[in-house]
mmCIF file of C-alpha atoms and ligand atoms in Angstrom:
data_model
loop_
_atom_site.group_PDB
_atom_site.id
_atom_site.type_symbol
_atom_site.label_atom_id
_atom_site.label_comp_id
_atom_site.label_asym_id
_atom_site.label_seq_id
_atom_site.Cartn_x
_atom_site.Cartn_y
_atom_site.Cartn_z
ATOM 1 C CA UNK A 19 0.108 -0.036 0.051
ATOM 2 C CA UNK A 20 1.144 3.658 -0.741
ATOM 3 C CA UNK A 21 2.668 4.806 2.619
ATOM 4 C CA UNK A 22 1.072 8.262 2.144
ATOM 5 C CA UNK A 23 -2.385 6.770 1.767
ATOM 6 C CA UNK A 24 -1.886 4.319 4.600
ATOM 7 C CA UNK A 25 -0.778 7.286 7.083
ATOM 8 C CA UNK A 26 -3.742 9.293 5.895
ATOM 9 C CA UNK A 27 -6.175 6.426 6.551
ATOM 10 C CA UNK A 28 -4.668 4.866 9.627
ATOM 11 C CA UNK A 29 -2.717 7.397 11.726
ATOM 12 C CA UNK A 30 -4.104 9.942 14.101
ATOM 13 C CA UNK A 31 -3.871 13.038 11.887
ATOM 14 C CA UNK A 32 -1.679 15.059 14.030
ATOM 15 C CA UNK A 33 1.036 15.823 11.554
ATOM 16 C CA UNK A 34 1.141 17.490 8.188
ATOM 17 C CA UNK A 35 3.606 15.507 6.243
ATOM 18 C CA UNK A 36 5.683 16.689 3.459
ATOM 19 C CA UNK A 37 5.267 14.682 0.144
ATOM 20 C CA UNK A 38 8.647 13.055 0.107
ATOM 21 C CA UNK A 39 9.427 9.387 0.395
ATOM 22 C CA UNK A 40 12.894 9.604 2.107
ATOM 23 C CA UNK A 41 15.087 6.689 1.768
ATOM 24 C CA UNK A 42 18.265 7.761 3.639
ATOM 25 C CA UNK A 43 20.083 10.806 4.741
ATOM 26 C CA UNK A 44 23.825 11.576 4.555
ATOM 27 C CA UNK A 45 25.589 14.626 5.940
ATOM 28 C CA UNK A 46 23.398 17.624 5.178
ATOM 29 C CA UNK A 47 21.575 15.845 2.314
ATOM 30 C CA UNK A 48 18.355 13.475 2.464
ATOM 31 C CA UNK A 49 17.688 11.205 -0.551
ATOM 32 C CA UNK A 50 14.435 10.120 -1.868
ATOM 33 C CA UNK A 51 13.790 6.547 -3.143
ATOM 34 C CA UNK A 52 14.451 7.612 -6.804
ATOM 35 C CA UNK A 53 17.909 9.022 -5.883
ATOM 36 C CA UNK A 54 16.987 12.801 -5.759
ATOM 37 C CA UNK A 55 19.199 14.779 -3.217
ATOM 38 C CA UNK A 56 17.724 17.492 -1.066
ATOM 39 C CA UNK A 57 19.582 19.980 1.176
ATOM 40 C CA UNK A 58 18.280 19.654 4.540
ATOM 41 C CA UNK A 59 17.809 23.138 5.978
ATOM 42 C CA UNK A 60 15.335 21.617 8.698
ATOM 43 C CA UNK A 61 17.711 19.060 10.555
ATOM 44 C CA UNK A 62 14.938 17.487 12.033
ATOM 45 C CA UNK A 63 13.872 20.656 13.634
ATOM 46 C CA UNK A 64 17.237 21.270 15.302
ATOM 47 C CA UNK A 65 17.728 17.717 16.032
ATOM 48 C CA UNK A 66 20.386 16.419 13.464
ATOM 49 C CA UNK A 67 23.154 18.802 14.579
ATOM 50 C CA UNK A 68 25.642 16.614 13.041
ATOM 51 C CA UNK A 69 23.726 15.926 9.979
ATOM 52 C CA UNK A 70 22.626 12.384 8.914
ATOM 53 C CA UNK A 71 24.634 9.158 8.961
ATOM 54 C CA UNK A 72 27.370 10.472 11.213
ATOM 55 C CA UNK A 73 29.880 7.698 11.567
ATOM 56 C CA UNK A 74 30.664 8.593 15.205
ATOM 57 C CA UNK A 75 27.086 8.376 16.142
ATOM 58 C CA UNK A 76 26.441 5.109 14.336
ATOM 59 C CA UNK A 77 29.489 3.657 16.023
ATOM 60 C CA UNK A 78 28.470 4.751 19.426
ATOM 61 C CA UNK A 79 25.115 3.312 18.863
ATOM 62 C CA UNK A 80 26.378 0.067 17.899
ATOM 63 C CA UNK A 81 29.049 -0.492 20.573
ATOM 64 C CA UNK A 82 26.545 0.711 23.162
ATOM 65 C CA UNK A 83 23.947 -1.604 21.949
ATOM 66 C CA UNK A 84 26.060 -4.660 22.166
ATOM 67 C CA UNK A 85 26.663 -3.849 25.729
ATOM 68 C CA UNK A 86 23.320 -3.116 26.824
ATOM 69 C CA UNK A 87 20.142 -1.317 25.372
ATOM 70 C CA UNK A 88 18.376 -0.684 28.734
ATOM 71 C CA UNK A 89 18.990 -1.387 32.362
ATOM 72 C CA UNK A 90 16.474 1.015 34.272
ATOM 73 C CA UNK A 91 17.599 3.757 36.583
ATOM 74 C CA UNK A 92 18.129 1.430 39.341
ATOM 75 C CA UNK A 93 21.606 1.236 37.880
ATOM 76 C CA UNK A 94 24.363 3.798 37.517
ATOM 77 C CA UNK A 95 25.221 3.758 33.779
ATOM 78 C CA UNK A 96 28.481 4.613 32.145
ATOM 79 C CA UNK A 97 27.038 6.475 29.118
ATOM 80 C CA UNK A 98 24.856 8.537 31.502
ATOM 81 C CA UNK A 99 27.818 9.292 33.557
ATOM 82 C CA UNK A 100 30.093 10.252 30.526
ATOM 83 C CA UNK A 101 27.297 12.428 28.900
ATOM 84 C CA UNK A 102 26.506 14.128 32.135
ATOM 85 C CA UNK A 103 30.141 15.018 32.823
ATOM 86 C CA UNK A 104 30.585 16.760 29.772
ATOM 87 C CA UNK A 105 27.127 18.356 29.755
ATOM 88 C CA UNK A 106 27.838 19.918 33.165
ATOM 89 C CA UNK A 107 31.465 20.857 32.646
ATOM 90 C CA UNK A 108 30.306 22.589 29.270
ATOM 91 C CA UNK A 109 27.252 24.419 30.930
ATOM 92 C CA UNK A 110 28.601 25.142 34.285
ATOM 93 C CA UNK A 111 25.534 23.647 36.149
ATOM 94 C CA UNK A 112 25.752 21.306 39.145
ATOM 95 C CA UNK A 113 23.294 18.483 38.412
ATOM 96 C CA UNK A 114 21.281 16.755 35.676
ATOM 97 C CA UNK A 115 18.140 14.862 35.363
ATOM 98 C CA UNK A 116 17.609 12.979 31.905
ATOM 99 C CA UNK A 117 14.355 12.845 30.349
ATOM 100 C CA UNK A 118 13.282 11.279 26.791
ATOM 101 C CA UNK A 119 11.884 14.513 25.422
ATOM 102 C CA UNK A 120 11.611 18.192 25.553
ATOM 103 C CA UNK A 121 8.164 18.488 26.993
ATOM 104 C CA UNK A 122 9.252 16.079 29.595
ATOM 105 C CA UNK A 123 11.975 18.292 30.539
ATOM 106 C CA UNK A 124 9.303 21.045 30.774
ATOM 107 C CA UNK A 125 7.113 18.975 32.997
ATOM 108 C CA UNK A 126 10.121 18.208 35.370
ATOM 109 C CA UNK A 127 10.879 21.818 35.667
ATOM 110 C CA UNK A 128 7.393 22.724 36.382
ATOM 111 C CA UNK A 129 7.445 20.199 39.161
ATOM 112 C CA UNK A 130 10.756 21.583 40.580
ATOM 113 C CA UNK A 131 9.385 25.223 40.332
ATOM 114 C CA UNK A 132 6.153 23.891 42.439
ATOM 115 C CA UNK A 133 8.635 22.151 44.980
ATOM 116 C CA UNK A 134 10.598 25.293 45.069
ATOM 117 C CA UNK A 135 7.474 27.283 45.914
ATOM 118 C CA UNK A 136 5.799 25.036 48.293
ATOM 119 C CA UNK A 137 7.822 26.037 51.353
ATOM 120 C CA UNK A 138 7.857 29.777 50.228
ATOM 121 C CA UNK A 139 4.106 30.359 49.731
ATOM 122 C CA UNK A 140 4.855 30.571 45.919
ATOM 123 C CA UNK A 141 2.708 28.758 43.287
ATOM 124 C CA UNK A 142 2.480 30.953 40.097
ATOM 125 C CA UNK A 143 4.397 29.907 36.970
ATOM 126 C CA UNK A 144 4.597 32.394 34.201
ATOM 127 C CA UNK A 145 5.253 31.557 30.504
ATOM 128 C CA UNK A 146 5.304 34.153 27.695
ATOM 129 C CA UNK A 147 3.261 34.928 24.545
ATOM 130 C CA UNK A 148 4.047 32.910 21.445
ATOM 131 C CA UNK A 149 6.216 30.519 23.391
ATOM 132 C CA UNK A 150 6.333 26.883 22.833
ATOM 133 C CA UNK A 151 7.400 24.416 25.598
ATOM 134 C CA UNK A 152 5.917 21.055 24.529
ATOM 135 C CA UNK A 153 2.433 19.381 24.126
ATOM 136 C CA UNK A 154 1.874 17.867 27.712
ATOM 137 C CA UNK A 155 -0.685 19.631 29.968
ATOM 138 C CA UNK A 156 1.941 21.376 32.088
ATOM 139 C CA UNK A 157 3.676 22.836 28.949
ATOM 140 C CA UNK A 158 0.371 23.966 27.472
ATOM 141 C CA UNK A 159 -0.522 25.595 30.741
ATOM 142 C CA UNK A 160 2.296 28.231 30.326
ATOM 143 C CA UNK A 161 1.608 28.763 26.634
ATOM 144 C CA UNK A 162 -0.953 31.179 24.926
ATOM 145 C CA UNK A 163 -1.527 30.193 21.246
ATOM 146 C CA UNK A 164 -4.966 28.657 20.717
ATOM 147 C CA UNK A 165 -3.750 26.312 17.900
ATOM 148 C CA UNK A 166 -1.842 24.279 20.672
ATOM 149 C CA UNK A 167 -4.430 24.734 23.400
ATOM 150 C CA UNK A 168 -8.164 24.816 21.939
ATOM 151 C CA UNK A 169 -10.229 22.092 23.374
ATOM 152 C CA UNK A 170 -7.711 20.794 25.768
ATOM 153 C CA UNK A 171 -8.320 22.719 28.809
ATOM 154 C CA UNK A 172 -8.756 22.993 31.695
ATOM 155 C CA UNK A 173 -4.893 23.545 32.231
ATOM 156 C CA UNK A 174 -2.808 23.653 35.454
ATOM 157 C CA UNK A 175 -3.909 26.177 38.088
ATOM 158 C CA UNK A 176 -1.846 29.196 38.832
ATOM 159 C CA UNK A 177 -0.245 29.325 35.597
ATOM 160 C CA UNK A 178 -0.301 32.456 33.616
ATOM 161 C CA UNK A 179 1.187 33.816 30.221
ATOM 162 C CA UNK A 180 2.689 37.386 29.838
ATOM 163 C CA UNK A 181 3.685 39.445 26.788
ATOM 164 C CA UNK A 182 7.027 38.492 25.470
ATOM 165 C CA UNK A 183 9.411 41.379 25.685
ATOM 166 C CA UNK A 184 6.887 43.687 27.669
ATOM 167 C CA UNK A 185 8.942 44.742 30.730
ATOM 168 C CA UNK A 186 6.075 47.031 31.999
ATOM 169 C CA UNK A 187 3.500 44.321 31.663
ATOM 170 C CA UNK A 188 5.819 41.814 33.390
ATOM 171 C CA UNK A 189 6.603 44.207 36.447
ATOM 172 C CA UNK A 190 2.843 44.559 36.969
ATOM 173 C CA UNK A 191 2.117 40.978 37.413
ATOM 174 C CA UNK A 192 5.124 39.442 38.977
ATOM 175 C CA UNK A 193 4.899 39.133 42.723
ATOM 176 C CA UNK A 194 6.199 37.250 45.824
ATOM 177 C CA UNK A 195 3.598 34.696 44.617
ATOM 178 C CA UNK A 196 5.749 33.980 41.466
ATOM 179 C CA UNK A 197 7.580 30.641 41.706
ATOM 180 C CA UNK A 198 9.198 30.705 38.245
ATOM 181 C CA UNK A 199 9.285 32.359 34.896
ATOM 182 C CA UNK A 200 9.870 29.778 31.932
ATOM 183 C CA UNK A 201 11.422 31.453 28.879
ATOM 184 C CA UNK A 202 12.894 30.863 25.438
ATOM 185 C CA UNK A 203 15.461 33.537 24.984
ATOM 186 C CA UNK A 204 14.981 32.767 21.281
ATOM 187 C CA UNK A 205 11.509 31.727 20.593
ATOM 188 C CA UNK A 206 11.700 28.795 17.979
ATOM 189 C CA UNK A 207 8.075 27.775 17.129
ATOM 190 C CA UNK A 208 7.075 31.313 17.741
ATOM 191 C CA UNK A 209 9.114 32.722 14.709
ATOM 192 C CA UNK A 210 12.740 32.931 15.725
ATOM 193 C CA UNK A 211 12.004 35.930 18.000
ATOM 194 C CA UNK A 212 14.854 37.131 20.530
ATOM 195 C CA UNK A 213 14.362 38.536 23.940
ATOM 196 C CA UNK A 214 15.179 42.217 24.073
ATOM 197 C CA UNK A 215 17.838 43.689 26.552
ATOM 198 C CA UNK A 216 15.176 45.669 28.281
ATOM 199 C CA UNK A 217 13.032 42.550 28.953
ATOM 200 C CA UNK A 218 16.046 40.761 30.351
ATOM 201 C CA UNK A 219 16.947 43.718 32.494
ATOM 202 C CA UNK A 220 13.358 43.661 33.817
ATOM 203 C CA UNK A 221 13.544 39.806 34.520
ATOM 204 C CA UNK A 222 16.744 40.205 36.335
ATOM 205 C CA UNK A 223 15.790 43.074 38.687
ATOM 206 C CA UNK A 224 12.472 41.304 39.361
ATOM 207 C CA UNK A 225 14.330 38.021 40.100
ATOM 208 C CA UNK A 226 16.322 40.029 42.718
ATOM 209 C CA UNK A 227 13.377 41.567 44.163
ATOM 210 C CA UNK A 228 11.005 38.421 44.407
ATOM 211 C CA UNK A 229 13.465 35.477 44.375
ATOM 212 C CA UNK A 230 11.669 33.439 41.655
ATOM 213 C CA UNK A 231 13.283 30.702 39.447
ATOM 214 C CA UNK A 232 14.425 31.538 35.909
ATOM 215 C CA UNK A 233 13.923 28.526 33.804
ATOM 216 C CA UNK A 234 15.448 28.719 30.260
ATOM 217 C CA UNK A 235 13.690 26.537 27.661
ATOM 218 C CA UNK A 236 16.778 25.808 25.334
ATOM 219 C CA UNK A 237 15.436 22.725 23.881
ATOM 220 C CA UNK A 238 15.722 24.317 20.418
ATOM 221 C CA UNK A 239 18.278 26.960 20.804
ATOM 222 C CA UNK A 240 20.645 25.206 23.291
ATOM 223 C CA UNK A 241 23.796 23.002 22.520
ATOM 224 C CA UNK A 242 25.625 25.053 20.088
ATOM 225 C CA UNK A 243 22.660 26.014 17.638
ATOM 226 C CA UNK A 244 23.193 29.677 18.132
ATOM 227 C CA UNK A 245 26.834 29.629 18.007
ATOM 228 C CA UNK A 246 27.165 29.485 21.837
ATOM 229 C CA UNK A 247 26.366 26.638 24.301
ATOM 230 C CA UNK A 248 23.103 28.276 25.241
ATOM 231 C CA UNK A 249 21.246 31.040 23.730
ATOM 232 C CA UNK A 250 20.888 32.892 27.066
ATOM 233 C CA UNK A 251 24.796 33.150 26.995
ATOM 234 C CA UNK A 252 24.121 35.849 24.317
ATOM 235 C CA UNK A 253 22.303 38.008 26.916
ATOM 236 C CA UNK A 254 24.497 37.654 29.976
ATOM 237 C CA UNK A 255 22.330 35.873 32.562
ATOM 238 C CA UNK A 256 22.596 32.782 34.354
ATOM 239 C CA UNK A 257 18.892 31.004 34.706
ATOM 240 C CA UNK A 258 18.539 28.507 37.487
ATOM 241 C CA UNK A 259 17.253 25.668 35.557
ATOM 242 C CA UNK A 260 17.916 24.818 31.868
ATOM 243 C CA UNK A 261 15.974 22.491 29.505
ATOM 244 C CA UNK A 262 17.732 20.784 26.665
ATOM 245 C CA UNK A 263 16.599 18.030 24.363
ATOM 246 C CA UNK A 264 16.357 18.002 20.399
ATOM 247 C CA UNK A 265 20.039 17.485 19.330
ATOM 248 C CA UNK A 266 21.135 15.952 22.584
ATOM 249 C CA UNK A 267 20.661 12.422 21.563
ATOM 250 C CA UNK A 268 22.238 12.585 18.226
ATOM 251 C CA UNK A 269 18.767 11.700 16.709
ATOM 252 C CA UNK A 270 17.737 9.331 19.572
ATOM 253 C CA UNK A 271 15.170 10.582 22.099
ATOM 254 C CA UNK A 272 16.800 12.397 24.905
ATOM 255 C CA UNK A 273 16.198 15.381 26.987
ATOM 256 C CA UNK A 274 17.651 16.889 30.258
ATOM 257 C CA UNK A 275 17.095 19.424 32.891
ATOM 258 C CA UNK A 276 20.254 21.106 34.217
ATOM 259 C CA UNK A 277 20.301 22.749 37.685
ATOM 260 C CA UNK A 278 22.195 24.546 40.249
ATOM 261 C CA UNK A 279 22.773 22.393 43.362
ATOM 262 C CA UNK A 280 20.247 24.363 45.583
ATOM 263 C CA UNK A 281 17.459 23.897 43.111
ATOM 264 C CA UNK A 282 18.323 20.339 42.208
ATOM 265 C CA UNK A 283 18.171 19.429 45.889
ATOM 266 C CA UNK A 284 14.238 19.947 45.709
ATOM 267 C CA UNK A 285 13.890 16.373 43.999
ATOM 268 C CA UNK A 286 14.469 13.502 46.190
ATOM 269 C CA UNK A 287 14.534 9.777 45.455
ATOM 270 C CA UNK A 288 11.104 8.704 44.267
ATOM 271 C CA UNK A 289 9.704 12.173 43.628
ATOM 272 C CA UNK A 290 10.446 12.238 39.999
ATOM 273 C CA UNK A 291 11.773 9.641 37.462
ATOM 274 C CA UNK A 292 11.273 8.030 34.090
ATOM 275 C CA UNK A 293 11.714 4.524 32.860
ATOM 276 C CA UNK A 294 13.485 5.347 29.632
ATOM 277 C CA UNK A 295 15.012 8.736 30.737
ATOM 278 C CA UNK A 296 18.812 8.837 30.015
ATOM 279 C CA UNK A 297 18.657 5.657 27.741
ATOM 280 C CA UNK A 298 22.057 4.491 27.597
ATOM 281 C CA UNK A 299 22.310 4.119 23.720
ATOM 282 C CA UNK A 300 20.660 7.693 23.393
ATOM 283 C CA UNK A 301 23.286 8.854 25.821
ATOM 284 C CA UNK A 302 26.255 7.052 24.121
ATOM 285 C CA UNK A 303 25.208 9.015 20.755
ATOM 286 C CA UNK A 304 24.857 12.204 22.810
ATOM 287 C CA UNK A 305 28.331 12.034 24.051
ATOM 288 C CA UNK A 306 29.534 12.050 20.285
ATOM 289 C CA UNK A 307 27.292 15.088 19.760
ATOM 290 C CA UNK A 308 28.814 17.012 22.562
ATOM 291 C CA UNK A 309 32.257 15.915 21.854
ATOM 292 C CA UNK A 310 32.037 17.113 18.183
ATOM 293 C CA UNK A 311 30.401 20.269 19.383
ATOM 294 C CA UNK A 312 32.934 21.228 21.964
ATOM 295 C CA UNK A 313 36.143 19.580 21.604
ATOM 296 C CA UNK A 314 36.014 19.422 17.710
ATOM 297 C CA UNK A 315 34.903 22.903 17.000
ATOM 298 C CA UNK A 316 31.458 22.370 15.512
ATOM 299 C CA UNK A 317 29.938 24.997 17.790
ATOM 300 C CA UNK A 318 32.581 27.486 16.698
ATOM 301 C CA UNK A 319 31.906 26.563 13.173
ATOM 302 C CA UNK A 320 28.243 27.204 13.590
ATOM 303 C CA UNK A 321 28.887 30.367 14.880
ATOM 304 C CA UNK A 322 31.128 31.563 12.020
ATOM 305 C CA UNK A 323 28.936 29.917 9.223
ATOM 306 C CA UNK A 324 25.915 31.485 10.902
ATOM 307 C CA UNK A 325 27.493 34.917 10.644
ATOM 308 C CA UNK A 326 28.108 34.329 6.893
ATOM 309 C CA UNK A 327 24.626 33.119 6.057
ATOM 310 C CA UNK A 328 23.110 35.959 8.386
ATOM 311 C CA UNK A 329 24.987 38.501 6.035
ATOM 312 C CA UNK A 330 23.738 36.569 2.802
ATOM 313 C CA UNK A 331 20.146 36.856 4.254
ATOM 314 C CA UNK A 332 20.579 40.506 4.773
ATOM 315 C CA UNK A 333 21.666 41.008 1.352
ATOM 316 C CA UNK A 334 18.604 39.076 0.064
ATOM 317 C CA UNK A 335 16.420 41.308 2.180
ATOM 318 C CA UNK A 336 18.075 44.347 0.643
ATOM 319 C CA UNK A 337 17.349 42.863 -2.793
ATOM 320 C CA UNK A 338 13.876 41.925 -2.278
ATOM 321 C CA UNK A 339 12.672 44.487 0.334
ATOM 322 C CA UNK A 340 9.072 44.278 -0.596
ATOM 323 C CA UNK A 341 9.068 40.497 0.241
ATOM 324 C CA UNK A 342 11.469 40.307 3.246
ATOM 325 C CA UNK A 343 10.539 42.136 6.418
ATOM 326 C CA UNK A 344 13.199 41.056 8.670
ATOM 327 C CA UNK A 345 16.019 38.693 9.265
ATOM 328 C CA UNK A 346 16.815 37.710 12.811
ATOM 329 C CA UNK A 347 18.334 35.014 15.069
ATOM 330 C CA UNK A 348 21.852 33.847 16.211
ATOM 331 C CA UNK A 349 24.273 31.246 14.745
ATOM 332 C CA UNK A 350 22.294 28.771 12.712
ATOM 333 C CA UNK A 351 18.876 29.501 14.274
ATOM 334 C CA UNK A 352 17.760 32.111 11.830
ATOM 335 C CA UNK A 353 14.311 33.401 10.869
ATOM 336 C CA UNK A 354 13.339 35.394 7.690
ATOM 337 C CA UNK A 355 10.080 37.090 8.204
ATOM 338 C CA UNK A 356 8.282 37.567 4.960
ATOM 339 C CA UNK A 357 5.550 39.994 3.982
ATOM 340 C CA UNK A 358 3.740 37.095 2.242
ATOM 341 C CA UNK A 359 2.738 33.497 3.166
ATOM 342 C CA UNK A 360 6.049 31.487 3.604
ATOM 343 C CA UNK A 361 4.508 28.054 2.696
ATOM 344 C CA UNK A 362 4.728 28.794 -1.221
ATOM 345 C CA UNK A 363 8.167 29.790 -0.760
ATOM 346 C CA UNK A 364 9.141 26.668 0.954
ATOM 347 C CA UNK A 365 7.500 24.520 -1.758
ATOM 348 C CA UNK A 366 9.376 26.416 -4.589
ATOM 349 C CA UNK A 367 12.562 25.765 -2.675
ATOM 350 C CA UNK A 368 11.536 22.203 -2.465
ATOM 351 C CA UNK A 369 11.101 22.108 -6.188
ATOM 352 C CA UNK A 370 14.744 23.193 -6.238
ATOM 353 C CA UNK A 371 15.592 20.310 -3.746
ATOM 354 C CA UNK A 372 15.993 22.387 -0.700
ATOM 355 C CA UNK A 373 13.990 21.549 2.395
ATOM 356 C CA UNK A 374 13.257 24.637 4.819
ATOM 357 C CA UNK A 375 10.647 24.916 7.489
ATOM 358 C CA UNK A 376 7.900 27.473 7.959
ATOM 359 C CA UNK A 377 6.783 28.514 11.366
ATOM 360 C CA UNK A 378 4.264 31.205 12.429
ATOM 361 C CA UNK A 379 2.751 31.294 8.828
ATOM 362 C CA UNK A 380 5.109 34.023 7.465
ATOM 363 C CA UNK A 381 8.682 33.079 8.656
ATOM 364 C CA UNK A 382 11.112 30.733 7.044
ATOM 365 C CA UNK A 383 12.768 29.010 9.814
ATOM 366 C CA UNK A 384 16.351 28.056 8.906
ATOM 367 C CA UNK A 385 17.846 25.390 11.085
ATOM 368 C CA UNK A 386 20.480 23.528 9.124
ATOM 369 C CA UNK A 387 22.748 20.743 10.609
ATOM 370 C CA UNK A 388 25.549 22.657 12.370
ATOM 371 C CA UNK A 389 28.044 20.953 9.985
ATOM 372 C CA UNK A 390 26.878 22.803 6.864
ATOM 373 C CA UNK A 391 29.761 24.270 4.881
ATOM 374 C CA UNK A 392 30.061 27.602 2.768
ATOM 375 C CA UNK A 393 29.498 25.731 -0.475
ATOM 376 C CA UNK A 394 26.048 24.367 0.638
ATOM 377 C CA UNK A 395 25.180 27.835 2.385
ATOM 378 C CA UNK A 396 25.650 29.326 -0.871
ATOM 379 C CA UNK A 397 23.578 26.729 -2.698
ATOM 380 C CA UNK A 398 20.581 27.702 -0.270
ATOM 381 C CA UNK A 399 21.137 31.340 -0.664
ATOM 382 C CA UNK A 400 21.064 31.218 -4.569
ATOM 383 C CA UNK A 401 18.004 29.180 -4.444
ATOM 384 C CA UNK A 402 16.270 31.537 -2.168
ATOM 385 C CA UNK A 403 17.280 34.516 -4.193
ATOM 386 C CA UNK A 404 15.925 32.816 -7.370
ATOM 387 C CA UNK A 405 12.669 32.128 -5.727
ATOM 388 C CA UNK A 406 12.051 35.467 -4.387
ATOM 389 C CA UNK A 407 13.415 37.127 -7.748
ATOM 390 C CA UNK A 408 10.522 35.149 -9.558
ATOM 391 C CA UNK A 409 8.033 36.210 -7.128
ATOM 392 C CA UNK A 410 9.152 39.925 -7.449
ATOM 393 C CA UNK A 411 9.108 39.583 -11.261
ATOM 394 C CA UNK A 412 5.683 37.941 -11.225
ATOM 395 C CA UNK A 413 4.438 40.851 -9.064
ATOM 396 C CA UNK A 414 5.664 43.583 -11.478
HETATM 397 N N1 PLP B 252 10.462 23.691 23.847
HETATM 398 C C1 PLP B 252 10.795 24.135 22.746
HETATM 399 C C2 PLP B 252 11.522 25.401 22.727
HETATM 400 C C3 PLP B 252 10.654 23.383 21.579
HETATM 401 O O1 PLP B 252 11.169 23.894 20.343
HETATM 402 C C4 PLP B 252 10.144 22.069 21.584
HETATM 403 C C5 PLP B 252 9.884 21.174 20.405
HETATM 404 O O2 PLP B 252 9.674 21.750 19.386
HETATM 405 C C6 PLP B 252 9.743 21.629 22.818
HETATM 406 C C7 PLP B 252 9.818 22.409 23.994
HETATM 407 C C8 PLP B 252 9.251 20.204 22.998
HETATM 408 O O3 PLP B 252 10.067 19.188 22.759
HETATM 409 P P1 PLP B 252 9.583 17.885 22.405
HETATM 410 O O4 PLP B 252 8.980 17.910 20.999
HETATM 411 O O5 PLP B 252 10.736 17.032 22.326
HETATM 412 O O6 PLP B 252 8.723 17.320 23.414
#
């Protein structure tokens, strides 16, 4: 049976699938069954940091699978230890909790925030407009967009969503009752939108005054994607808890909460856990990802190539100013805000064998594997220029 027909008839229809029958991936390219090669500017929505078919990841998966695939968290497991060590030394945090996914990291952080508040008379957890923290009920409770929330309420008590980048609004609601703020320093799903310095300043002064936890959702922006280990490092703050996932497991499901000691101590044996969290095969793959990022220079490469790509995108903006409203982001987490629907542009790029994601209707979200080189970036830039030029011409 045709896989597309089968999916349409038998799967819960939660995803809008692309009309491509992918057979395999290699580096920054994906290949369909008929051998057509696509440049992957999606990277599995920021998961495939080292691209596809990375030898080191494959080897680590194979070697760890031969030892054990699962033991349970009754056991101390070497792959978890090795990954935790590198994650903590690279991040400067004291402790880690491994989950399977981003949304589970968010749920764990919400529990920690409540535990933090329970002896301090604080229960309120604040998220920000346009944010995205996952699909579980806790995550949805600190998000505002109806496309994710509609029909699923009621949500958790004492959660609220405040305007992103509105310092005055935030000052008027935060109080001694606030246990935590959960923030994407660069919103991913929300359209690659960055926090302003004024907003950070307001958060930091309120944090001093009221003593709430600052929780950074770095699930999409973290682990080198923006050219620094965490996106918040572009803004000179240190959150109390950090959530990561996406690229952490090298394509296998893995997430983590990183925390300062004082906060981490809020969880005790039995109060939180996960059967699969910190799966040893995923951790072994994750160790390769972090080693490549930090010790083999991939993060610095992402910073440099990201700067080059950003310059090219600005050039495109100047050449097609009636179509491109803004270019924003850091490193290889870039967004191009269009003055028209972005979906037809992504489709036109697909016809040129380039895959790019659309978010927030008018934003091309550019998230290539961090190993992308100059030649491949130029290929993308040329194709994007051609597509926008064709639209410009058709409009005249
Ligand atoms: N937080 C952010 C910033 C994300 O981008 C995502 C996923 O796109 C999540 C949380 C949820 O992660 P997951 O899909 O692994 O549950």
